[in-house]
PDB file of C-alpha atoms in Angstrom:
ATOM      1  CA  MET H   1     -33.978-119.724  18.833  1.00 60.00           C
ATOM      2  CA  PRO H   2     -33.449-116.146  19.525  1.00 66.00           C
ATOM      3  CA  ALA H   3     -29.816-114.360  18.412  1.00 74.00           C
ATOM      4  CA  THR H   4     -27.374-113.569  21.216  1.00 79.00           C
ATOM      5  CA  LEU H   5     -26.542-110.162  21.667  1.00 74.00           C
ATOM      6  CA  ASP H   6     -22.559-109.808  21.769  1.00 74.00           C
ATOM      7  CA  THR H   7     -21.889-107.631  24.626  1.00 70.00           C
ATOM      8  CA  ARG H   8     -18.121-107.643  24.426  1.00 76.00           C
ATOM      9  CA  ILE H   9     -15.902-104.755  23.733  1.00 68.00           C
ATOM     10  CA  HIS H  10     -14.211-105.316  20.484  1.00 75.00           C
ATOM     11  CA  ARG H  11     -11.511-102.605  20.140  1.00 81.00           C
ATOM     12  CA  VAL H  12     -11.204 -98.671  20.713  1.00 82.00           C
ATOM     13  CA  GLY H  13     -12.850 -97.095  17.815  1.00 87.00           C
ATOM     14  CA  GLN H  14     -12.042 -93.155  18.497  1.00 91.00           C
ATOM     15  CA  ILE H  15     -10.036 -91.267  20.891  1.00 93.00           C
ATOM     16  CA  SER H  16     -10.795 -87.695  21.520  1.00 92.00           C
ATOM     17  CA  ILE H  17      -8.547 -84.880  22.389  1.00 93.00           C
ATOM     18  CA  ASN H  18      -9.347 -81.556  23.528  1.00 93.00           C
ATOM     19  CA  VAL H  19      -7.827 -78.716  22.004  1.00 94.00           C
ATOM     20  CA  LYS H  20      -7.998 -74.916  22.143  1.00 92.00           C
ATOM     21  CA  ASP H  21      -7.006 -74.251  18.576  1.00 96.00           C
ATOM     22  CA  LEU H  22      -8.280 -76.710  16.194  1.00 97.00           C
ATOM     23  CA  GLU H  23      -6.183 -75.633  13.248  1.00 97.00           C
ATOM     24  CA  ARG H  24      -3.017 -75.575  15.198  1.00 98.00           C
ATOM     25  CA  ALA H  25      -3.592 -78.788  16.480  1.00 97.00           C
ATOM     26  CA  THR H  26      -4.258 -80.204  13.151  1.00 98.00           C
ATOM     27  CA  ALA H  27      -1.272 -79.141  11.749  1.00 98.00           C
ATOM     28  CA  PHE H  28       0.730 -80.513  14.968  1.00 98.00           C
ATOM     29  CA  TYR H  29      -0.860 -84.035  14.519  1.00 98.00           C
ATOM     30  CA  ARG H  30      -0.554 -84.124  10.739  1.00 98.00           C
ATOM     31  CA  ASP H  31       2.668 -82.078  10.127  1.00 97.00           C
ATOM     32  CA  ARG H  32       4.912 -83.168  13.215  1.00 96.00           C
ATOM     33  CA  LEU H  33       3.525 -86.330  14.400  1.00 96.00           C
ATOM     34  CA  GLY H  34       2.786 -87.610  10.710  1.00 96.00           C
ATOM     35  CA  LEU H  35      -0.591 -88.843  11.566  1.00 97.00           C
ATOM     36  CA  GLN H  36      -2.945 -89.701   8.191  1.00 98.00           C
ATOM     37  CA  HIS H  37      -5.353 -86.892   8.369  1.00 98.00           C
ATOM     38  CA  LEU H  38      -8.777 -88.450   7.385  1.00 97.00           C
ATOM     39  CA  PHE H  39     -11.122 -85.084   7.164  1.00 96.00           C
ATOM     40  CA  THR H  40     -12.170 -82.174   9.073  1.00 94.00           C
ATOM     41  CA  VAL H  41     -15.658 -81.026   9.906  1.00 93.00           C
ATOM     42  CA  PRO H  42     -16.611 -77.914  11.659  1.00 92.00           C
ATOM     43  CA  LYS H  43     -15.264 -77.977  15.197  1.00 94.00           C
ATOM     44  CA  MET H  44     -13.762 -81.586  14.637  1.00 95.00           C
ATOM     45  CA  SER H  45     -10.575 -83.040  12.925  1.00 97.00           C
ATOM     46  CA  PHE H  46      -9.897 -86.980  12.306  1.00 96.00           C
ATOM     47  CA  PHE H  47      -6.755 -88.648  11.800  1.00 97.00           C
ATOM     48  CA  ASP H  48      -5.959 -92.545  11.509  1.00 97.00           C
ATOM     49  CA  CYS H  49      -3.772 -93.993  14.347  1.00 94.00           C
ATOM     50  CA  GLY H  50      -3.088 -97.517  13.349  1.00 93.00           C
ATOM     51  CA  GLY H  51      -6.704 -98.189  12.666  1.00 93.00           C
ATOM     52  CA  THR H  52      -8.271 -96.355  15.804  1.00 94.00           C
ATOM     53  CA  ARG H  53      -9.722 -93.116  14.809  1.00 95.00           C
ATOM     54  CA  LEU H  54      -8.387 -89.862  16.651  1.00 95.00           C
ATOM     55  CA  MET H  55     -10.452 -87.074  17.144  1.00 95.00           C
ATOM     56  CA  LEU H  56      -9.393 -83.336  17.945  1.00 96.00           C
ATOM     57  CA  ALA H  57     -12.053 -80.971  19.237  1.00 93.00           C
ATOM     58  CA  PRO H  58     -12.605 -78.257  21.675  1.00 92.00           C
ATOM     59  CA  ALA H  59     -14.517 -79.120  24.692  1.00 84.00           C
ATOM     60  CA  GLU H  60     -18.386 -78.828  23.950  1.00 81.00           C
ATOM     61  CA  GLN H  61     -19.039 -77.789  27.530  1.00 76.00           C
ATOM     62  CA  PRO H  62     -16.689 -76.108  30.444  1.00 77.00           C
ATOM     63  CA  GLU H  63     -17.089 -79.598  32.370  1.00 74.00           C
ATOM     64  CA  ARG H  64     -15.587 -81.499  29.671  1.00 74.00           C
ATOM     65  CA  ASP H  65     -12.500 -79.023  29.207  1.00 75.00           C
ATOM     66  CA  HIS H  66      -9.958 -81.083  30.940  1.00 78.00           C
ATOM     67  CA  PRO H  67      -6.236 -82.391  30.238  1.00 75.00           C
ATOM     68  CA  SER H  68      -6.506 -85.435  28.182  1.00 75.00           C
ATOM     69  CA  SER H  69      -5.209 -88.962  29.133  1.00 82.00           C
ATOM     70  CA  ILE H  70      -1.654 -89.854  28.127  1.00 90.00           C
ATOM     71  CA  LEU H  71      -1.720 -91.352  24.632  1.00 91.00           C
ATOM     72  CA  TYR H  72       1.069 -93.718  23.809  1.00 92.00           C
ATOM     73  CA  PHE H  73       2.217 -93.690  20.270  1.00 95.00           C
ATOM     74  CA  THR H  74       4.141 -96.951  19.394  1.00 94.00           C
ATOM     75  CA  VAL H  75       7.195 -96.371  17.202  1.00 94.00           C
ATOM     76  CA  THR H  76      10.045 -98.466  15.741  1.00 93.00           C
ATOM     77  CA  ASP H  77      12.875 -96.249  16.660  1.00 95.00           C
ATOM     78  CA  ILE H  78      12.269 -94.108  19.684  1.00 95.00           C
ATOM     79  CA  GLU H  79      15.483 -92.136  19.794  1.00 96.00           C
ATOM     80  CA  THR H  80      15.355 -91.127  16.361  1.00 96.00           C
ATOM     81  CA  PHE H  81      11.636 -90.462  16.235  1.00 95.00           C
ATOM     82  CA  HIS H  82      12.255 -88.330  19.665  1.00 96.00           C
ATOM     83  CA  ALA H  83      14.919 -86.366  18.014  1.00 96.00           C
ATOM     84  CA  SER H  84      13.111 -85.646  14.970  1.00 95.00           C
ATOM     85  CA  LEU H  85      10.121 -84.173  17.174  1.00 95.00           C
ATOM     86  CA  VAL H  86      12.720 -82.063  19.352  1.00 97.00           C
ATOM     87  CA  LYS H  87      14.318 -80.633  15.963  1.00 96.00           C
ATOM     88  CA  ALA H  88      10.866 -79.723  14.761  1.00 95.00           C
ATOM     89  CA  GLY H  89      10.205 -77.505  17.760  1.00 96.00           C
ATOM     90  CA  VAL H  90       8.092 -80.118  19.853  1.00 96.00           C
ATOM     91  CA  LYS H  91       8.373 -79.528  23.709  1.00 96.00           C
ATOM     92  CA  SER H  92      10.155 -82.730  25.062  1.00 97.00           C
ATOM     93  CA  GLU H  93       9.664 -83.757  28.711  1.00 95.00           C
ATOM     94  CA  GLY H  94      12.873 -85.839  28.693  1.00 93.00           C
ATOM     95  CA  ASP H  95      14.682 -88.014  26.656  1.00 97.00           C
ATOM     96  CA  PRO H  96      13.271 -91.705  26.103  1.00 97.00           C
ATOM     97  CA  HIS H  97      14.168 -94.127  28.651  1.00 97.00           C
ATOM     98  CA  PHE H  98      14.180 -97.713  29.749  1.00 95.00           C
ATOM     99  CA  VAL H  99      11.153 -98.401  31.884  1.00 95.00           C
ATOM    100  CA  ALA H 100      10.588-102.077  32.246  1.00 92.00           C
ATOM    101  CA  ASN H 101      11.687-105.524  31.094  1.00 91.00           C
ATOM    102  CA  LEU H 102       8.667-107.276  29.459  1.00 89.00           C
ATOM    103  CA  GLY H 103      10.430-111.036  29.262  1.00 87.00           C
ATOM    104  CA  GLU H 104      11.745-110.701  25.906  1.00 90.00           C
ATOM    105  CA  ARG H 105      11.255-107.077  25.471  1.00 92.00           C
ATOM    106  CA  ASP H 106      12.233-103.887  27.169  1.00 94.00           C
ATOM    107  CA  LEU H 107       9.714-101.187  27.318  1.00 94.00           C
ATOM    108  CA  TRP H 108      11.024 -97.739  26.480  1.00 95.00           C
ATOM    109  CA  ILE H 109       8.814 -94.390  26.685  1.00 95.00           C
ATOM    110  CA  GLY H 110       9.559 -90.853  25.961  1.00 96.00           C
ATOM    111  CA  PHE H 111       7.104 -87.960  26.998  1.00 95.00           C
ATOM    112  CA  PHE H 112       6.508 -84.696  24.950  1.00 95.00           C
ATOM    113  CA  ARG H 113       3.725 -82.129  24.874  1.00 94.00           C
ATOM    114  CA  ASP H 114       1.334 -81.502  21.881  1.00 95.00           C
ATOM    115  CA  SER H 115       0.716 -78.236  20.283  1.00 95.00           C
ATOM    116  CA  GLU H 116      -2.203 -77.793  23.043  1.00 93.00           C
ATOM    117  CA  GLY H 117      -0.076 -78.704  26.281  1.00 92.00           C
ATOM    118  CA  ASN H 118      -1.331 -81.978  26.481  1.00 92.00           C
ATOM    119  CA  LEU H 119       0.999 -84.762  27.878  1.00 92.00           C
ATOM    120  CA  MET H 120       1.819 -87.527  25.315  1.00 93.00           C
ATOM    121  CA  ALA H 121       4.043 -90.269  25.064  1.00 94.00           C
ATOM    122  CA  LEU H 122       6.101 -92.478  22.761  1.00 95.00           C
ATOM    123  CA  MET H 123       6.864 -96.124  23.124  1.00 94.00           C
ATOM    124  CA  GLU H 124       9.025 -98.772  21.808  1.00 95.00           C
ATOM    125  CA  GLU H 125       9.280-102.341  22.712  1.00 93.00           C
ATOM    126  CA  LYS H 126      12.781-103.323  21.831  1.00 93.00           C
ATOM    127  CA  PRO H 127      14.294-106.774  21.994  1.00 90.00           C
ATOM    128  CA  TYR H 128      15.741-107.521  25.250  1.00 83.00           C
ATOM    129  CA  ALA H 129      19.628-106.211  25.326  1.00 73.00           C
ATOM    130  CA  ASN H 130      20.787-108.168  28.401  1.00 67.00           C
TER     131      ASN H 130
END
């Protein structure tokens, strides 16, 4: 009997973020966000983000040069992490705030800009506070 081809998506393996200045962006994601830098090759820098690889690279072609989708980074204490970013000079797009009750948890979100002007977010699911 022939083997069955598994056609399911298993997980997100890599996310790419367009950057203008690779050196500046690498420093931002490593030093400001604290992501583990994996390696750099010509025109690309890679990080580990909880098992998903994050790639920073300039757009290869003009039609691919566009703002990135919003990445939501999960943190344990959104207020403290957000404050540490602001203290480090990261541009905040407002304080973290309650977004929705998810049953037993409350979803909190806070937005910021990376070194290249891309909109990014922090998120935390806190125990329901009543």
